């Protein structure tokens, strides 16, 4: 790997000893010998298997739940419903004061997406748990469902989640996250060209090689050890503590080994119910998603819609940008209000635009709750923004890379959310990229710098 | 459920167990015998994480019934290092940054071993073909392919 140390040589220290040096991964010897211990590699005598009864409907009222046949099934030790969960309605981000609590551990009175957990069955074997789960009778009254964000925002749309009261997340800034900078309408009035485009994305599943799950062992004294592949140990510990109304000192979480995550294992879904099962039976409990569950039940990346309207001058300057972003949270918040908020901060792009107007909505629909995945909230935004940039360049007959040099933010520029740009280095990255890709740009762009002397 | 006896050699040691008829080799190895090096990623024969070597053939242990393995010679990644010395494949995966989460690694190494046992000097295409049944979701395949080619070179140097 070549390190270009000539960039910013006068403004940065060069005491780096690690970057550019190969270092063996600490966990690799365990991986190549098969000794790395993943959660499912823990096996305890008398371990029970947990299987979930899941909603076959996108939106339905639960009239009744009959678990009597399941309880009689050979090998079944315990069946859990909403009333067994001490604090059944939760939301992950309540830990950082993002509410309201809007999601049930086990469905209570209503299901809001197809695949929602309704009843947990604990049995001696996986097979017995599966067979018994099939014997649980749930009487549903199917309700109208909404799957499209714009439909969900229309007056009279079915209400997805009563804990919100409307089909969007209510931020302290109102129905959406907003950025207002300059005068966007004056910018459009001044522009030589205006281009408005819509971009849409589908949900994306992380598909980790190791499916989501945990193994819980009771340690006596009402204390539990939970081996888990969570990517968010303390979110999991603290939310479990709230859901089970148990002090954190009773909960010992062992993690650190994750067989693929990509953000898909930051939600707190398997651990609380498995620990509750271990607490109520006094036995070790294993709850692992099957591959089918992993694909259907685990939170995907949110579907998004982004509408971008740009005003651009013939010389390549973008003078106005108006963006409306929609993030499909599915039926529950999980990490999506945060994802939509990230979008609001991101949509100006790495460009200096004098007039910016942004609204981003976190919308509830009767779809699988979405959550974190690799740069969630900004990845789809970047796709939309950069396709838009190419279209703008084509519109004014300019080279797309040169067009980006003209608009690239540089140190000292004021960003739309009023944070001055520091350490941008975007110009330099594009210069290296143009060399690496053999994409020639005019000499004046190769002479530019992100670092404006005296800025 | 009826229990059936099963007896095989695992990494050179005799193993004998009574298992429920219908148990997969993957479950028998992991839950009964305690070799957790084969991983259960999909349990339906598509990810390759559970790959083991049975009588010299690469097999998916999630699709192999344990009771069909009586008298077989089974090898897993856990038995590959000899006397604490890593196998050239293990060394190469370690050195080439060919592991990330590590969940696919034991299966990848088993698939690569069968290839090198038969084709000591494989082409890049041979390696790609041999690993095509093993899914990796984080490292990307290029470091893995490079590791197998490096191990093949190390092997041929040892033989020379």
Coordinates of C-alpha atoms in Angstrom, one line a residue:
Chain A
X1 CA 0.0 0.0 0.0
X2 CA 1.3 3.4 -0.9
X3 CA 0.9 6.2 1.6
X4 CA 0.8 9.7 0.1
X5 CA 2.6 11.7 2.8
X6 CA 3.0 14.8 0.7
X7 CA -0.6 15.9 1.3
X8 CA -0.9 18.3 4.3
X9 CA 2.7 17.7 5.2
X10 CA 2.8 21.1 6.8
X11 CA -0.3 20.8 8.9
X12 CA -0.2 17.3 10.4
X13 CA 2.0 15.2 12.5
X14 CA 3.8 12.2 10.9
X15 CA 4.3 10.1 14.0
X16 CA 2.2 7.2 12.7
X17 CA 3.6 3.8 13.2
X18 CA 0.6 1.6 12.6
X19 CA -1.0 2.8 9.4
X20 CA 0.3 0.9 6.4
X21 CA 1.8 -1.8 8.5
X22 CA 0.4 -5.4 8.4
X23 CA -0.8 -6.6 11.8
X24 CA -2.1 -10.1 12.4
X25 CA -5.7 -10.2 13.7
X26 CA -5.9 -11.2 17.3
X27 CA -8.8 -13.6 16.8
X28 CA -7.5 -15.3 13.6
X29 CA -5.6 -18.2 15.3
X30 CA -8.9 -19.3 16.9
X31 CA -10.7 -19.0 13.5
X32 CA -8.2 -21.1 11.5
X33 CA -8.1 -23.9 14.1
X34 CA -11.8 -24.0 14.7
X35 CA -11.3 -23.1 18.4
X36 CA -13.1 -19.7 18.4
X37 CA -16.1 -20.1 20.7
X38 CA -19.3 -18.7 19.1
X39 CA -22.4 -18.5 21.3
X40 CA -23.9 -21.7 19.8
X41 CA -20.7 -23.6 20.6
X42 CA -21.7 -23.6 24.3
X43 CA -23.7 -26.6 25.3
X44 CA -25.2 -27.2 28.7
X45 CA -26.7 -30.3 30.2
X46 CA -30.5 -30.1 30.3
X47 CA -30.6 -27.2 27.8
X48 CA -34.0 -26.2 26.6
X49 CA -34.8 -25.0 23.1
X50 CA -37.0 -21.9 22.5
X51 CA -39.2 -21.6 19.4
X52 CA -41.4 -18.6 18.6
X53 CA -45.0 -18.6 17.5
X54 CA -45.2 -15.8 14.9
X55 CA -47.9 -13.8 13.4
X56 CA -49.1 -14.9 10.0
X57 CA -50.8 -11.5 9.5
X58 CA -49.4 -8.1 8.7
X59 CA -51.9 -6.4 11.0
X60 CA -54.4 -8.1 13.3
X61 CA -56.1 -7.8 16.6
X62 CA -55.5 -10.9 18.9
X63 CA -58.9 -12.1 20.1
X64 CA -57.5 -15.0 22.1
X65 CA -54.5 -17.2 22.6
X66 CA -54.9 -20.9 23.5
X67 CA -51.7 -22.6 24.5
X68 CA -53.3 -25.7 26.2
X69 CA -52.6 -28.2 23.4
X70 CA -49.0 -26.9 23.2
X71 CA -48.4 -27.3 26.9
X72 CA -49.5 -30.9 26.7
X73 CA -47.1 -31.7 23.9
X74 CA -44.4 -34.2 25.0
X75 CA -41.2 -32.4 25.9
X76 CA -42.7 -29.0 26.5
X77 CA -41.6 -27.4 29.7
X78 CA -43.1 -23.9 29.6
X79 CA -45.0 -21.7 27.3
X80 CA -44.6 -17.9 27.6
X81 CA -47.0 -15.1 26.6
X82 CA -47.1 -11.3 27.0
X83 CA -48.3 -11.6 30.6
X84 CA -45.1 -13.4 31.6
X85 CA -42.9 -10.5 30.5
X86 CA -42.4 -8.0 33.4
X87 CA -42.0 -4.9 31.2
X88 CA -43.4 -6.0 27.9
X89 CA -43.4 -2.7 25.9
X90 CA -39.9 -1.3 25.3
X91 CA -37.9 0.6 22.8
X92 CA -34.1 0.1 22.3
X93 CA -33.2 3.8 22.2
X94 CA -35.0 4.7 25.4
X95 CA -31.5 4.3 26.9
X96 CA -30.6 7.6 25.1
X97 CA -34.0 9.2 25.8
X98 CA -35.5 8.4 22.5
X99 CA -39.1 7.3 23.1
X100 CA -41.9 6.4 23.3
X101 CA -41.6 2.7 24.2
X102 CA -43.5 1.2 21.2
X103 CA -42.6 -2.5 20.7
X104 CA -43.8 -5.6 22.5
X105 CA -41.5 -8.4 23.5
X106 CA -44.4 -10.8 22.9
X107 CA -47.5 -9.4 21.1
X108 CA -50.2 -8.1 23.5
X109 CA -53.6 -7.5 22.0
X110 CA -52.3 -6.8 18.5
X111 CA -49.7 -7.8 15.9
X112 CA -48.3 -5.1 13.6
X113 CA -46.2 -7.1 11.2
X114 CA -46.0 -10.5 9.7
X115 CA -43.5 -12.5 11.7
X116 CA -44.1 -10.7 15.0
X117 CA -43.4 -12.8 18.1
X118 CA -46.6 -13.9 19.9
X119 CA -45.9 -16.9 22.0
X120 CA -42.5 -18.5 23.1
X121 CA -42.4 -22.3 23.6
X122 CA -39.6 -24.0 25.7
X123 CA -39.1 -27.7 25.2
X124 CA -36.5 -30.4 25.7
X125 CA -35.6 -30.6 22.0
X126 CA -35.8 -28.3 19.1
X127 CA -38.2 -30.6 17.4
X128 CA -40.6 -30.7 20.3
X129 CA -40.5 -27.0 20.6
X130 CA -41.3 -26.7 16.9
X131 CA -44.1 -29.2 17.0
X132 CA -45.7 -27.6 20.1
X133 CA -45.4 -24.1 18.6
X134 CA -47.5 -25.4 15.7
X135 CA -50.2 -26.4 18.2
X136 CA -50.7 -22.9 19.7
X137 CA -54.0 -21.5 18.6
X138 CA -54.2 -17.7 18.1
X139 CA -57.5 -16.2 17.0
X140 CA -56.9 -13.1 14.9
X141 CA -59.2 -10.4 13.6
X142 CA -57.3 -9.2 10.5
X143 CA -57.1 -5.4 10.2
X144 CA -56.3 -3.2 7.2
X145 CA -52.6 -2.9 6.8
X146 CA -50.4 -0.2 5.1
X147 CA -47.1 -1.1 3.3
X148 CA -46.3 2.1 1.5
X149 CA -44.8 5.2 3.2
X150 CA -46.8 7.8 1.3
X151 CA -50.0 5.8 1.8
X152 CA -49.2 5.6 5.6
X153 CA -48.8 9.4 5.8
X154 CA -52.2 10.0 4.1
X155 CA -55.1 11.1 6.4
X156 CA -57.3 8.1 7.2
X157 CA -54.5 5.5 6.7
X158 CA -54.7 2.5 9.1
X159 CA -52.9 3.4 12.3
X160 CA -49.9 1.1 12.6
X161 CA -48.6 1.8 16.1
X162 CA -50.9 3.2 18.8
X163 CA -47.9 4.2 21.0
X164 CA -47.1 6.9 18.4
X165 CA -50.6 7.9 17.6
X166 CA -49.7 8.8 14.0
X167 CA -47.7 7.0 11.3
X168 CA -44.6 9.0 11.7
X169 CA -42.1 9.6 14.5
X170 CA -42.6 12.8 16.3
X171 CA -39.3 14.5 16.7
X172 CA -38.8 17.5 19.0
X173 CA -38.6 19.5 15.7
X174 CA -42.0 18.2 14.7
X175 CA -43.1 15.6 12.2
X176 CA -39.7 15.4 10.6
X177 CA -36.0 16.3 11.1
X178 CA -35.4 19.6 9.4
X179 CA -32.4 21.5 8.0
X180 CA -32.8 25.1 6.9
X181 CA -29.9 27.1 5.5
X182 CA -30.0 30.2 3.3
X183 CA -33.1 30.8 1.2
X184 CA -33.8 27.8 -1.0
X185 CA -36.6 29.4 -3.1
X186 CA -34.4 32.4 -3.9
X187 CA -31.7 29.8 -4.9
X188 CA -34.0 28.1 -7.3
X189 CA -35.1 31.5 -8.7
X190 CA -31.5 32.3 -9.5
X191 CA -30.6 28.8 -11.0
X192 CA -30.0 28.3 -14.7
X193 CA -31.5 24.7 -14.4
X194 CA -33.6 22.8 -11.9
X195 CA -33.6 19.0 -11.7
X196 CA -36.0 17.1 -9.4
X197 CA -35.7 13.3 -9.1
X198 CA -37.1 10.6 -6.9
X199 CA -35.0 7.7 -5.7
X200 CA -36.3 4.5 -4.0
X201 CA -34.6 1.6 -2.3
X202 CA -35.9 -1.8 -1.1
X203 CA -35.1 -3.3 2.3
X204 CA -31.9 -5.3 2.4
X205 CA -31.2 -8.3 4.6
X206 CA -27.7 -8.6 6.2
X207 CA -27.7 -12.4 5.9
X208 CA -24.9 -13.1 8.4
X209 CA -23.4 -16.6 8.1
X210 CA -24.1 -17.2 11.8
X211 CA -27.8 -16.6 12.5
X212 CA -28.9 -14.4 15.5
X213 CA -29.3 -16.1 18.8
X214 CA -28.1 -16.7 22.4
X215 CA -27.5 -19.4 25.0
X216 CA -28.5 -18.6 28.6
X217 CA -27.3 -20.5 31.7
X218 CA -28.8 -19.9 35.2
X219 CA -25.9 -19.5 37.6
X220 CA -27.9 -19.7 40.9
X221 CA -28.7 -16.8 43.1
X222 CA -31.1 -15.5 40.4
X223 CA -28.1 -14.7 38.3
X224 CA -27.8 -15.5 34.6
X225 CA -25.0 -15.8 32.1
X226 CA -26.0 -15.0 28.5
X227 CA -23.7 -16.0 25.7
X228 CA -24.8 -13.9 22.7
X229 CA -23.7 -12.7 19.3
X230 CA -25.1 -9.2 19.9
X231 CA -23.2 -6.4 18.3
X232 CA -24.4 -4.0 21.0
X233 CA -23.5 -5.5 24.4
X234 CA -24.6 -2.6 26.6
X235 CA -27.8 -1.8 24.7
X236 CA -28.6 -5.5 25.2
X237 CA -27.6 -5.6 28.8
X238 CA -29.5 -2.4 29.8
X239 CA -32.6 -3.2 27.7
X240 CA -32.8 -6.7 29.1
X241 CA -32.5 -5.2 32.6
X242 CA -35.5 -2.9 31.8
X243 CA -37.6 -5.6 30.1
X244 CA -37.0 -8.2 32.9
X245 CA -37.0 -5.6 35.7
X246 CA -33.8 -7.1 37.0
X247 CA -30.7 -5.2 38.1
X248 CA -27.8 -5.4 35.6
X249 CA -25.7 -7.1 38.4
X250 CA -27.9 -10.2 37.9
X251 CA -27.1 -10.4 34.2
X252 CA -23.7 -11.5 33.0
X253 CA -23.4 -11.1 29.2
X254 CA -20.6 -12.8 27.3
X255 CA -20.1 -11.7 23.7
X256 CA -17.4 -10.4 21.5
X257 CA -17.6 -13.2 19.0
X258 CA -20.0 -12.4 16.2
X259 CA -20.3 -14.6 13.1
X260 CA -21.2 -11.7 10.9
X261 CA -23.4 -8.8 11.8
X262 CA -23.2 -5.7 9.6
X263 CA -25.6 -4.0 12.0
X264 CA -28.1 -6.8 11.9
X265 CA -27.3 -7.8 15.5
X266 CA -27.7 -4.5 17.3
X267 CA -31.3 -5.0 18.2
X268 CA -32.4 -6.6 21.5
X269 CA -34.7 -9.4 20.4
X270 CA -33.5 -12.8 21.5
X271 CA -31.8 -12.2 24.8
X272 CA -34.6 -10.9 27.1
X273 CA -37.0 -13.7 26.2
X274 CA -34.3 -16.4 26.5
X275 CA -33.2 -15.2 29.9
X276 CA -36.9 -15.0 31.0
X277 CA -37.3 -18.6 29.9
X278 CA -34.2 -19.7 31.9
X279 CA -35.5 -17.7 34.9
X280 CA -38.9 -19.3 34.9
X281 CA -37.7 -22.9 34.2
X282 CA -34.4 -22.8 36.1
X283 CA -32.8 -24.4 33.1
X284 CA -30.3 -23.4 30.4
X285 CA -32.1 -22.0 27.3
X286 CA -31.0 -21.8 23.7
X287 CA -32.8 -19.5 21.2
X288 CA -31.3 -19.5 17.7
X289 CA -32.9 -18.1 14.6
X290 CA -33.3 -20.6 11.8
X291 CA -32.0 -19.4 8.4
X292 CA -35.6 -18.8 7.4
X293 CA -36.2 -16.7 10.5
X294 CA -32.9 -14.8 9.9
X295 CA -34.1 -13.8 6.4
X296 CA -37.7 -13.0 7.3
X297 CA -37.7 -11.8 10.9
X298 CA -34.4 -10.0 11.6
X299 CA -34.5 -6.2 10.9
X300 CA -33.4 -5.3 7.4
X301 CA -32.0 -2.0 6.2
X302 CA -34.9 0.4 5.9
X303 CA -36.6 1.0 2.5
X304 CA -36.2 4.6 1.7
X305 CA -37.5 7.2 -0.7
X306 CA -35.5 10.3 -1.4
X307 CA -36.8 13.3 -3.4
X308 CA -34.0 15.7 -4.5
X309 CA -34.5 19.0 -6.2
X310 CA -31.4 20.9 -7.2
X311 CA -30.8 24.3 -8.7
X312 CA -27.6 24.5 -10.7
X313 CA -25.7 27.2 -12.6
X314 CA -24.3 26.8 -16.1
X315 CA -20.8 27.1 -14.6
X316 CA -21.4 24.1 -12.4
X317 CA -22.2 25.7 -9.0
X318 CA -25.2 24.1 -7.2
X319 CA -27.0 27.0 -5.7
X320 CA -30.0 25.3 -4.1
X321 CA -30.9 21.9 -2.8
X322 CA -34.3 20.7 -1.4
X323 CA -34.5 17.1 -0.1
X324 CA -37.4 15.2 1.3
X325 CA -36.4 11.8 2.8
X326 CA -38.6 9.0 3.9
X327 CA -37.4 6.1 6.0
X328 CA -39.6 3.0 6.3
X329 CA -39.3 2.0 10.0
X330 CA -41.7 -0.9 9.6
X331 CA -44.0 -1.4 12.6
X332 CA -41.6 -0.3 15.4
X333 CA -38.9 2.3 15.9
X334 CA -35.8 0.2 16.8
X335 CA -33.0 2.4 15.3
X336 CA -35.0 4.0 12.5
X337 CA -35.7 7.5 14.1
X338 CA -32.0 7.8 14.4
X339 CA -31.4 6.6 10.8
X340 CA -33.9 9.2 9.4
X341 CA -32.2 11.9 11.5
X342 CA -28.8 10.9 10.1
X343 CA -30.2 11.4 6.6
X344 CA -31.1 15.0 7.4
X345 CA -27.6 15.8 8.4
X346 CA -26.2 14.0 5.4
X347 CA -28.3 15.1 2.4
X348 CA -26.3 18.3 1.7
X349 CA -23.6 15.8 0.7
X350 CA -19.9 16.6 0.8
X351 CA -20.7 19.8 -1.1
X352 CA -20.9 23.5 -0.3
X353 CA -24.4 24.6 -1.2
X354 CA -25.5 28.1 -0.1
X355 CA -29.3 27.3 0.1
X356 CA -30.5 24.1 1.6
X357 CA -33.9 22.8 2.8
X358 CA -34.3 19.3 4.1
X359 CA -37.1 17.3 5.7
X360 CA -36.7 13.6 6.7
X361 CA -39.5 11.5 8.0
X362 CA -39.4 8.2 9.9
X363 CA -42.6 6.5 8.8
X364 CA -44.4 3.5 10.4
X365 CA -45.9 0.8 8.1
X366 CA -47.0 -2.8 8.7
X367 CA -43.7 -4.1 7.4
X368 CA -40.8 -5.9 9.2
X369 CA -39.2 -3.4 11.6
X370 CA -36.0 -2.1 10.0
X371 CA -32.9 -1.1 11.9
X372 CA -29.2 -0.7 11.6
X373 CA -27.2 -1.8 8.6
X374 CA -23.8 -0.4 7.5
X375 CA -24.3 3.4 7.4
X376 CA -28.0 3.1 7.7
X377 CA -29.8 6.4 7.0
X378 CA -26.9 7.7 4.7
X379 CA -26.0 4.8 2.4
X380 CA -29.1 5.0 0.2
X381 CA -28.8 8.8 0.5
X382 CA -25.3 8.7 -0.9
X383 CA -26.5 6.5 -3.8
X384 CA -29.3 9.0 -4.6
X385 CA -27.1 12.1 -4.2
X386 CA -24.3 10.8 -6.4
X387 CA -26.7 9.6 -9.1
X388 CA -28.2 13.1 -8.9
X389 CA -24.8 14.7 -9.2
X390 CA -24.1 12.7 -12.4
X391 CA -27.5 13.8 -13.8
X392 CA -26.8 17.4 -13.0
X393 CA -23.4 17.2 -14.7
X394 CA -25.0 15.7 -17.8
X395 CA -27.7 18.4 -17.7
X396 CA -25.1 21.2 -18.0
X397 CA -22.7 19.3 -20.2
X398 CA -19.9 19.1 -17.7
X399 CA -17.5 16.3 -16.8
X400 CA -19.0 14.6 -13.7
X401 CA -15.8 14.6 -11.7
X402 CA -14.9 18.2 -12.6
X403 CA -18.5 19.1 -11.5
X404 CA -17.7 17.6 -8.1
X405 CA -14.5 19.5 -7.8
X406 CA -16.5 22.8 -8.2
X407 CA -18.9 21.9 -5.5
X408 CA -16.7 19.9 -3.1
X409 CA -16.6 21.3 0.4
X410 CA -13.3 22.7 1.6
X411 CA -11.9 23.6 5.0
X412 CA -13.6 26.7 6.4
X413 CA -16.8 26.3 4.3
X414 CA -20.0 26.6 6.4
X415 CA -22.0 23.4 6.1
X416 CA -25.9 23.5 6.0
X417 CA -26.2 22.5 9.6
X418 CA -23.8 25.3 10.6
X419 CA -20.8 23.3 11.4
X420 CA -17.7 24.7 9.7
X421 CA -15.9 22.2 7.6
X422 CA -12.6 20.9 9.0
X423 CA -10.1 18.3 7.7
X424 CA -12.2 17.6 4.5
X425 CA -9.5 16.2 2.2
X426 CA -12.2 15.5 -0.4
X427 CA -10.3 17.4 -3.2
X428 CA -7.2 15.3 -2.5
X429 CA -9.2 12.1 -2.6
X430 CA -10.7 13.0 -5.9
X431 CA -7.3 13.9 -7.3
X432 CA -6.0 10.5 -6.3
X433 CA -9.1 8.8 -7.6
X434 CA -8.8 10.6 -11.0
X435 CA -5.2 9.3 -11.3
X436 CA -6.1 5.8 -10.2
X437 CA -9.1 5.6 -12.6
X438 CA -7.2 7.2 -15.4
X439 CA -10.0 9.8 -15.5
X440 CA -8.3 13.1 -16.6
X441 CA -9.5 16.4 -15.1
X442 CA -8.4 19.9 -16.0
X443 CA -5.1 21.1 -14.5
X444 CA -6.9 23.8 -12.4
X445 CA -8.7 21.0 -10.5
X446 CA -5.4 19.1 -9.9
X447 CA -4.0 22.3 -8.4
X448 CA -6.8 22.8 -5.9
X449 CA -6.6 21.9 -2.2
X450 CA -9.1 21.2 0.5
X451 CA -6.9 23.1 2.8
X452 CA -7.4 26.8 2.2
X453 CA -4.3 28.6 3.6
X454 CA -5.4 31.3 5.9
X455 CA -8.9 29.8 6.3
Chain B
X1 CA -37.2 -41.9 18.9
X2 CA -35.0 -45.0 18.4
X3 CA -31.3 -44.6 19.1
X4 CA -28.7 -46.1 16.8
X5 CA -25.1 -46.8 17.4
X6 CA -22.5 -45.0 15.3
X7 CA -18.8 -45.5 15.3
X8 CA -16.2 -43.6 13.2
X9 CA -12.8 -42.1 13.3
X10 CA -12.6 -38.4 13.9
X11 CA -9.3 -36.7 13.3
X12 CA -7.6 -40.0 14.0
X13 CA -9.5 -40.9 17.2
X14 CA -12.1 -43.6 17.6
X15 CA -15.6 -42.2 18.4
X16 CA -18.7 -44.3 19.4
X17 CA -22.1 -42.8 20.3
X18 CA -25.7 -43.7 20.5
X19 CA -27.6 -41.1 18.6
X20 CA -31.3 -40.5 17.7
X21 CA -32.0 -41.9 14.2
X22 CA -32.1 -39.0 11.8
X23 CA -29.5 -36.9 13.6
X24 CA -27.2 -35.0 11.2
X25 CA -23.5 -35.5 11.4
X26 CA -23.2 -31.7 12.2
X27 CA -25.4 -32.1 15.3
X28 CA -23.6 -35.4 16.3
X29 CA -20.2 -33.7 16.0
X30 CA -21.2 -30.5 17.8
X31 CA -23.6 -31.6 20.5
X32 CA -22.5 -35.2 21.2
X33 CA -18.8 -35.4 20.5
X34 CA -17.9 -31.8 21.2
X35 CA -16.1 -30.9 18.0
X36 CA -17.7 -27.5 17.3
X37 CA -15.4 -26.6 14.5
X38 CA -18.0 -27.3 11.8
X39 CA -20.5 -24.4 12.0
X40 CA -24.2 -24.4 11.4
X41 CA -25.0 -21.5 9.1
X42 CA -28.0 -22.5 7.1
X43 CA -28.7 -26.2 8.0
X44 CA -29.9 -26.7 4.4
X45 CA -26.7 -27.3 2.4
X46 CA -26.1 -23.9 0.9
X47 CA -23.5 -22.0 3.0
X48 CA -20.7 -24.6 3.4
X49 CA -19.8 -23.6 6.9
X50 CA -20.3 -27.2 8.1
X51 CA -18.1 -28.8 5.5
X52 CA -16.1 -31.8 6.7
X53 CA -14.0 -34.4 4.9
X54 CA -15.5 -38.0 4.9
X55 CA -13.2 -40.7 3.5
X56 CA -11.4 -38.0 1.4
X57 CA -14.6 -36.4 0.0
X58 CA -15.8 -33.0 0.9
X59 CA -19.2 -33.3 2.5
X60 CA -21.8 -31.0 4.1
X61 CA -22.3 -32.3 7.6
X62 CA -25.7 -30.7 7.9
X63 CA -27.0 -32.9 5.0
X64 CA -25.2 -36.0 6.1
X65 CA -27.0 -38.4 8.5
X66 CA -24.6 -39.5 11.3
X67 CA -25.8 -43.1 11.1
X68 CA -24.5 -43.3 7.6
X69 CA -21.0 -42.6 8.7
X70 CA -20.2 -45.8 10.6
X71 CA -16.7 -47.0 9.8
X72 CA -15.9 -43.7 8.1
X73 CA -12.8 -41.6 8.5
X74 CA -13.9 -38.0 9.2
X75 CA -11.7 -35.0 9.3
X76 CA -12.5 -31.5 10.6
X77 CA -10.6 -28.3 10.9
X78 CA -10.1 -28.9 14.6
X79 CA -7.8 -31.9 13.8
X80 CA -5.8 -30.2 11.1
X81 CA -2.9 -28.8 13.1
X82 CA -0.4 -31.5 14.0
X83 CA 1.6 -31.4 17.2
X84 CA 0.7 -27.7 17.7
X85 CA 2.0 -26.8 14.2
X86 CA -0.5 -25.1 11.9
X87 CA -1.3 -26.8 8.6
X88 CA 0.0 -24.7 5.7
X89 CA -3.6 -23.7 4.9
X90 CA -4.2 -22.5 8.4
X91 CA -0.9 -20.6 8.3
X92 CA -1.8 -19.0 5.0
X93 CA -5.4 -18.0 6.1
X94 CA -3.8 -16.4 9.2
X95 CA -1.1 -14.5 7.2
X96 CA -3.3 -13.5 4.3
X97 CA -6.0 -11.8 6.3
X98 CA -8.4 -14.4 5.0
X99 CA -10.5 -14.5 8.1
X100 CA -12.8 -11.9 9.5
X101 CA -15.7 -13.1 11.6
X102 CA -14.2 -16.6 11.2
X103 CA -17.6 -18.4 10.9
X104 CA -17.0 -19.6 7.4
X105 CA -13.3 -20.3 7.9
X106 CA -13.4 -24.0 9.1
X107 CA -15.6 -24.9 6.1
X108 CA -13.4 -22.9 3.7
X109 CA -10.2 -24.7 5.0
X110 CA -11.8 -28.1 4.6
X111 CA -12.9 -27.3 1.0
X112 CA -9.4 -26.0 0.3
X113 CA -7.7 -29.1 1.8
X114 CA -9.7 -31.5 -0.5
X115 CA -8.6 -29.4 -3.4
X116 CA -4.9 -29.4 -2.5
X117 CA -4.9 -33.1 -1.6
X118 CA -6.0 -33.8 -5.2
X119 CA -4.5 -30.9 -7.1
X120 CA -1.3 -29.8 -5.4
X121 CA -0.7 -26.9 -7.8
X122 CA -4.1 -25.5 -8.5
X123 CA -4.8 -22.6 -10.8
X124 CA -6.8 -19.6 -9.6
X125 CA -9.8 -21.0 -11.4
X126 CA -9.4 -24.4 -9.6
X127 CA -9.5 -22.6 -6.3
X128 CA -12.5 -20.5 -7.2
X129 CA -14.3 -23.7 -8.3
X130 CA -13.4 -25.6 -5.2
X131 CA -14.6 -22.8 -2.9
X132 CA -17.8 -22.1 -4.8
X133 CA -19.9 -24.0 -2.3
X134 CA -18.7 -21.9 0.7
X135 CA -20.3 -18.5 1.4
X136 CA -18.3 -15.7 3.1
X137 CA -20.2 -12.6 4.1
X138 CA -17.5 -10.3 5.4
X139 CA -13.9 -10.9 4.2
X140 CA -14.7 -11.1 0.5
X141 CA -13.3 -14.0 -1.4
X142 CA -10.0 -12.5 -2.8
X143 CA -7.9 -12.9 0.4
X144 CA -9.2 -16.5 0.8
X145 CA -8.3 -17.4 -2.8
X146 CA -4.8 -15.9 -2.3
X147 CA -4.4 -17.8 1.0
X148 CA -5.2 -21.1 -0.8
X149 CA -2.7 -20.3 -3.6
X150 CA -0.1 -19.4 -1.1
X151 CA -0.6 -22.6 0.9
X152 CA -0.3 -24.6 -2.4
X153 CA 3.1 -22.9 -3.1
X154 CA 4.3 -23.6 0.5
X155 CA 3.3 -27.3 0.1
X156 CA 5.1 -27.7 -3.2
X157 CA 8.2 -26.1 -1.7
X158 CA 8.1 -28.5 1.2
X159 CA 7.7 -31.4 -1.2
X160 CA 10.7 -30.3 -3.3

